[in-house]
Amino acid sequence: MENFICTTCGVQYEGSINHPNNCLICNEERQYVNPNGQSWTTLESMKMGTYQNSIILEEQGLYSIKTSPKFGIGQTAYLIQMDGFNILWDCITLLDDHTIEAINQLGGVDAIALSHPHYYSSQIEWAEAFDVPIYIHEDDREWVVRTSDRIIFWSGDTHELHKEIMLHRLGGHFKGGAVLEWKNGNNQKGILLTGDIIQVVADPNWVSFMYSYPNLIPLPASKVQEISNAVNELTFDRIYNAFHGVVTYDAKNVVRKSARRYIDALNGKLFNT
């Protein structure tokens, strides 16, 4: 029995003798099947290859974890240190002894929380390695392709993970799409970790919102306004997205003005045609 991993999205599946016929995550409009065809690997094969993880201190109490060369979608996971309680935000696929040892030296992991299905990767491997629960919004239950008793499906729009650390369901990219509000981060000004529920774009003075990023399917104006209204009530002045994109300051206003621009574009107000 092997837990096969889709090489396009990096998500690990239930144990099986033969690899699945297709990837549930990639076979729908928010992702894509590689034009060269569906392919699979395993965590053991990745460990024997050239892949390695780097763990970088981004600022006090916040570390990024990223695999090189790029694997799957290429996202970044983050480790938050808060009063002796460490939270892993989103996951990457590669987990090896070096990574486990390095994270244990930083105090380990006490809980894992996910923004949406594209970053589930090998989340069960991580949860078992550190003996911790995984928090996923119940609206995304159907996308869990490797089940475990370690998964806690939270409900509603808000869930407290730890003092001053909250999960918020915003939806949009996925129905259960969530962000993490770290109120004490950034010298008490607050940090919002967004995956790509809110995406920092090439110009970090702006963010964007999409139903599908690879297929460029936008969200409706009403949903973008709803997301903007929701985060306006949160405590943050900085954003980290899933690809090392950072809005370093005034992030709440950046979301607000970006939502206005997005809605204007959908309504044809930005164009002289």
Short mmCIF file of C-alpha atoms in Angstrom, two decimals:
data_model
loop_
_atom_site.label_atom_id
_atom_site.label_comp_id
_atom_site.label_asym_id
_atom_site.label_seq_id
_atom_site.Cartn_x
_atom_site.Cartn_y
_atom_site.Cartn_z
CA MET A 1 0.00 0.00 0.00
CA GLU A 2 1.30 3.44 -0.96
CA ASN A 3 0.01 6.94 -0.26
CA PHE A 4 0.34 8.30 -3.77
CA ILE A 5 0.91 12.02 -4.35
CA CYS A 6 -0.33 13.98 -7.36
CA THR A 7 2.71 15.70 -8.87
CA THR A 8 0.65 18.64 -10.16
CA CYS A 9 -1.03 19.73 -6.91
CA GLY A 10 1.11 17.84 -4.38
CA VAL A 11 -1.84 16.36 -2.48
CA GLN A 12 -1.40 12.92 -0.89
CA TYR A 13 -4.11 10.25 -1.21
CA GLU A 14 -5.37 7.31 0.85
CA GLY A 15 -3.16 4.24 0.79
CA SER A 16 -3.67 1.96 -2.21
CA ILE A 17 -1.83 -0.72 -4.17
CA ASN A 18 -2.15 1.18 -7.44
CA HIS A 19 -2.21 4.93 -7.91
CA PRO A 20 -5.64 6.58 -8.40
CA ASN A 21 -6.94 7.00 -11.94
CA ASN A 22 -7.19 10.76 -11.55
CA CYS A 23 -6.75 13.56 -9.02
CA LEU A 24 -9.96 14.92 -7.52
CA ILE A 25 -8.26 18.23 -6.74
CA CYS A 26 -6.87 18.79 -10.25
CA ASN A 27 -9.89 17.57 -12.21
CA GLU A 28 -11.98 20.68 -11.71
CA GLU A 29 -11.86 24.27 -12.84
CA ARG A 30 -9.87 25.72 -9.92
CA GLN A 31 -6.84 23.57 -10.75
CA TYR A 32 -5.76 21.67 -13.87
CA VAL A 33 -4.40 18.34 -15.08
CA ASN A 34 -0.88 18.57 -16.44
CA PRO A 35 -1.03 18.72 -20.27
CA ASN A 36 1.49 15.86 -20.30
CA GLY A 37 -0.95 13.73 -18.34
CA GLN A 38 -1.67 12.77 -14.77
CA SER A 39 1.40 11.55 -12.87
CA TRP A 40 2.09 10.35 -9.34
CA THR A 41 4.92 10.02 -6.86
CA THR A 42 5.34 9.10 -3.19
CA LEU A 43 6.88 10.82 -0.21
CA GLU A 44 9.59 8.14 -0.10
CA SER A 45 10.52 8.89 -3.72
CA MET A 46 10.67 12.62 -2.98
CA LYS A 47 13.02 12.02 -0.04
CA MET A 48 15.41 10.11 -2.29
CA GLY A 49 15.43 12.91 -4.88
CA THR A 50 16.84 16.43 -4.89
CA TYR A 51 14.04 18.09 -2.93
CA GLN A 52 14.80 19.90 0.31
CA ASN A 53 13.00 22.31 2.58
CA SER A 54 14.26 25.70 3.72
CA ILE A 55 13.01 27.22 6.97
CA ILE A 56 13.48 30.99 7.11
CA LEU A 57 12.75 33.48 9.88
CA GLU A 58 10.52 36.11 8.29
CA GLU A 59 10.03 38.18 11.43
CA GLN A 60 9.70 37.63 15.16
CA GLY A 61 7.64 34.50 15.76
CA LEU A 62 7.07 33.68 12.09
CA TYR A 63 8.98 31.19 9.93
CA SER A 64 8.36 30.26 6.30
CA ILE A 65 8.81 26.67 5.09
CA LYS A 66 9.31 26.06 1.38
CA THR A 67 10.48 23.22 -0.87
CA SER A 68 13.08 23.57 -3.61
CA PRO A 69 13.15 22.83 -6.41
CA LYS A 70 9.48 23.70 -6.77
CA PHE A 71 7.08 20.82 -6.27
CA GLY A 72 3.36 20.81 -7.02
CA ILE A 73 1.84 24.27 -6.71
CA GLY A 74 4.94 25.58 -4.96
CA GLN A 75 3.25 27.15 -1.94
CA THR A 76 4.87 28.25 1.30
CA ALA A 77 3.80 27.00 4.72
CA TYR A 78 4.28 29.14 7.84
CA LEU A 79 5.13 28.30 11.44
CA ILE A 80 3.76 30.73 14.02
CA GLN A 81 5.26 30.83 17.52
CA MET A 82 2.87 32.20 20.12
CA ASP A 83 3.41 31.89 23.89
CA GLY A 84 4.83 28.37 23.63
CA PHE A 85 2.09 27.30 21.19
CA ASN A 86 3.23 26.70 17.60
CA ILE A 87 0.82 26.62 14.67
CA LEU A 88 1.59 25.37 11.18
CA TRP A 89 -0.42 27.35 8.63
CA ASP A 90 -0.98 25.43 5.40
CA CYS A 91 1.21 22.50 4.39
CA ILE A 92 3.81 21.52 1.85
CA THR A 93 4.26 17.97 0.60
CA LEU A 94 7.86 17.19 1.51
CA LEU A 95 8.41 16.14 5.11
CA ASP A 96 11.78 14.59 5.93
CA ASP A 97 13.90 13.99 9.02
CA HIS A 98 15.82 17.24 8.53
CA THR A 99 12.59 19.25 8.51
CA ILE A 100 11.19 17.46 11.55
CA GLU A 101 14.41 18.02 13.50
CA ALA A 102 14.61 21.70 12.53
CA ILE A 103 11.00 22.35 13.51
CA ASN A 104 11.40 20.49 16.80
CA GLN A 105 14.31 22.79 17.59
CA LEU A 106 11.86 25.68 17.15
CA GLY A 107 9.44 24.12 19.62
CA GLY A 108 7.60 21.70 17.35
CA VAL A 109 4.02 22.02 16.18
CA ASP A 110 0.91 22.08 18.38
CA ALA A 111 -1.76 22.44 15.68
CA ILE A 112 -2.10 22.59 11.90
CA ALA A 113 -4.64 24.80 10.13
CA LEU A 114 -5.43 24.87 6.41
CA SER A 115 -6.68 27.66 4.17
CA HIS A 116 -8.16 25.44 1.43
CA PRO A 117 -7.76 22.08 -0.39
CA HIS A 118 -4.93 23.06 -2.75
CA TYR A 119 -2.56 23.09 0.24
CA TYR A 120 -3.66 19.90 2.01
CA SER A 121 -0.54 18.22 0.50
CA SER A 122 0.74 15.58 2.97
CA GLN A 123 -1.04 17.08 5.96
CA ILE A 124 -1.63 13.69 7.63
CA GLU A 125 2.12 12.95 7.54
CA TRP A 126 2.76 16.27 9.29
CA ALA A 127 0.03 15.66 11.87
CA GLU A 128 1.36 12.19 12.66
CA ALA A 129 4.98 13.32 12.83
CA PHE A 130 4.16 16.01 15.40
CA ASP A 131 1.15 14.24 17.00
CA VAL A 132 -1.22 17.17 16.49
CA PRO A 133 -4.74 17.93 15.18
CA ILE A 134 -5.56 19.45 11.79
CA TYR A 135 -8.21 22.18 11.46
CA ILE A 136 -10.20 22.33 8.21
CA HIS A 137 -13.49 24.10 7.63
CA GLU A 138 -16.36 21.64 7.26
CA ASP A 139 -17.44 23.26 3.99
CA ASP A 140 -14.34 21.74 2.35
CA ARG A 141 -14.82 18.25 3.78
CA GLU A 142 -15.54 16.78 0.32
CA TRP A 143 -12.01 17.64 -0.87
CA VAL A 144 -10.19 15.64 1.82
CA VAL A 145 -8.66 12.72 -0.11
CA ARG A 146 -6.78 11.14 2.81
CA THR A 147 -8.92 10.83 5.91
CA SER A 148 -7.75 10.76 9.52
CA ASP A 149 -9.16 11.06 13.02
CA ARG A 150 -6.69 13.90 13.46
CA ILE A 151 -8.80 16.18 11.25
CA ILE A 152 -11.16 18.50 13.10
CA PHE A 153 -13.80 20.02 10.85
CA TRP A 154 -14.68 23.38 12.34
CA SER A 155 -17.89 25.20 11.50
CA GLY A 156 -19.25 28.71 11.36
CA ASP A 157 -17.30 31.77 10.29
CA THR A 158 -14.76 31.99 13.14
CA HIS A 159 -12.74 29.53 15.18
CA GLU A 160 -10.25 30.37 17.93
CA LEU A 161 -7.08 28.27 17.65
CA HIS A 162 -5.25 29.92 20.53
CA LYS A 163 -5.28 33.18 22.41
CA GLU A 164 -5.07 35.99 19.82
CA ILE A 165 -5.05 33.52 16.89
CA MET A 166 -8.31 33.12 14.97
CA LEU A 167 -9.43 31.31 11.84
CA HIS A 168 -12.00 33.06 9.65
CA ARG A 169 -13.99 31.47 6.85
CA LEU A 170 -14.15 33.92 3.94
CA GLY A 171 -15.07 31.53 1.14
CA GLY A 172 -14.50 32.77 -2.38
CA HIS A 173 -11.76 30.62 -3.87
CA PHE A 174 -13.31 27.64 -2.03
CA LYS A 175 -16.51 27.57 -0.01
CA GLY A 176 -14.56 26.85 3.18
CA GLY A 177 -11.64 29.10 2.26
CA ALA A 178 -10.08 30.44 5.46
CA VAL A 179 -7.52 32.98 6.61
CA LEU A 180 -5.60 33.16 9.88
CA GLU A 181 -5.62 36.31 11.99
CA TRP A 182 -2.64 36.64 14.33
CA LYS A 183 -3.52 39.66 16.41
CA ASN A 184 -0.24 39.86 18.31
CA GLY A 185 2.02 39.47 15.30
CA ASN A 186 3.94 42.35 13.75
CA ASN A 187 4.57 44.07 17.09
CA GLN A 188 0.90 43.90 18.09
CA LYS A 189 -0.27 45.43 14.78
CA GLY A 190 -1.49 42.08 13.55
CA ILE A 191 -0.75 39.72 10.67
CA LEU A 192 -3.20 38.07 8.28
CA LEU A 193 -2.06 34.81 6.67
CA THR A 194 -4.22 34.32 3.60
CA GLY A 195 -3.02 31.40 1.46
CA ASP A 196 -4.48 32.67 -1.78
CA ILE A 197 -7.96 33.32 -0.48
CA ILE A 198 -6.61 36.86 -0.70
CA GLN A 199 -3.69 36.94 -3.13
CA VAL A 200 -0.81 39.41 -2.94
CA VAL A 201 -0.04 40.32 -6.55
CA ALA A 202 3.15 41.44 -8.34
CA ASP A 203 2.75 44.96 -6.98
CA PRO A 204 2.52 44.35 -3.20
CA ASN A 205 0.50 47.53 -2.80
CA TRP A 206 -2.43 45.50 -4.13
CA VAL A 207 -4.15 42.15 -3.62
CA SER A 208 -6.64 40.21 -5.69
CA PHE A 209 -9.32 37.55 -5.41
CA MET A 210 -10.11 34.68 -7.77
CA TYR A 211 -12.31 31.64 -8.06
CA SER A 212 -9.64 29.97 -10.21
CA TYR A 213 -6.10 31.32 -10.50
CA PRO A 214 -4.68 29.03 -13.20
CA ASN A 215 -7.82 29.37 -15.32
CA LEU A 216 -8.37 33.07 -14.56
CA ILE A 217 -11.99 32.78 -13.41
CA PRO A 218 -12.91 35.82 -11.31
CA LEU A 219 -15.16 36.03 -8.28
CA PRO A 220 -18.43 37.97 -8.46
CA ALA A 221 -18.42 41.54 -7.18
CA SER A 222 -20.74 40.68 -4.30
CA LYS A 223 -18.35 38.05 -2.95
CA VAL A 224 -15.31 40.33 -3.22
CA GLN A 225 -17.18 43.03 -1.30
CA GLU A 226 -18.20 40.47 1.31
CA ILE A 227 -14.56 39.40 1.79
CA SER A 228 -13.42 43.01 2.04
CA ASN A 229 -16.10 43.80 4.62
CA ALA A 230 -15.21 40.74 6.69
CA VAL A 231 -11.46 41.41 6.92
CA ASN A 232 -12.08 45.07 7.67
CA GLU A 233 -13.25 43.90 11.11
CA LEU A 234 -10.02 41.98 11.80
CA THR A 235 -6.76 43.10 13.45
CA PHE A 236 -3.89 43.20 10.96
CA ASP A 237 -1.52 45.61 9.26
CA ARG A 238 0.48 43.00 7.29
CA ILE A 239 -0.40 40.12 4.95
CA TYR A 240 1.56 37.01 4.00
CA ASN A 241 0.20 34.94 1.14
CA ALA A 242 1.08 31.40 0.07
CA PHE A 243 3.87 32.43 -2.31
CA HIS A 244 6.02 34.67 -0.13
CA GLY A 245 4.03 37.69 -1.23
CA VAL A 246 3.91 40.26 1.56
CA VAL A 247 1.96 43.46 2.07
CA THR A 248 4.28 44.96 4.66
CA TYR A 249 2.07 47.74 6.06
CA ASP A 250 -1.40 49.32 5.77
CA ALA A 251 -2.67 45.94 4.60
CA LYS A 252 -6.28 46.50 5.65
CA ASN A 253 -6.49 49.56 3.42
CA VAL A 254 -4.76 47.62 0.63
CA VAL A 255 -7.52 45.00 0.75
CA ARG A 256 -10.18 47.70 0.80
CA LYS A 257 -8.85 49.65 -2.19
CA SER A 258 -8.08 46.44 -4.10
CA ALA A 259 -11.65 45.24 -3.65
CA ARG A 260 -12.93 48.57 -5.01
CA ARG A 261 -10.65 48.31 -8.05
CA TYR A 262 -11.66 44.71 -8.66
CA ILE A 263 -15.36 45.54 -8.49
CA ASP A 264 -14.89 48.56 -10.76
CA ALA A 265 -13.13 46.32 -13.29
CA LEU A 266 -15.99 43.81 -13.22
CA ASN A 267 -18.44 46.66 -13.77
CA GLY A 268 -16.42 48.07 -16.68
CA LYS A 269 -15.45 51.28 -14.89
CA LEU A 270 -11.70 50.95 -15.41
CA PHE A 271 -11.73 50.78 -19.17
CA ASN A 272 -11.90 53.23 -22.05
CA THR A 273 -13.17 50.98 -24.83
#
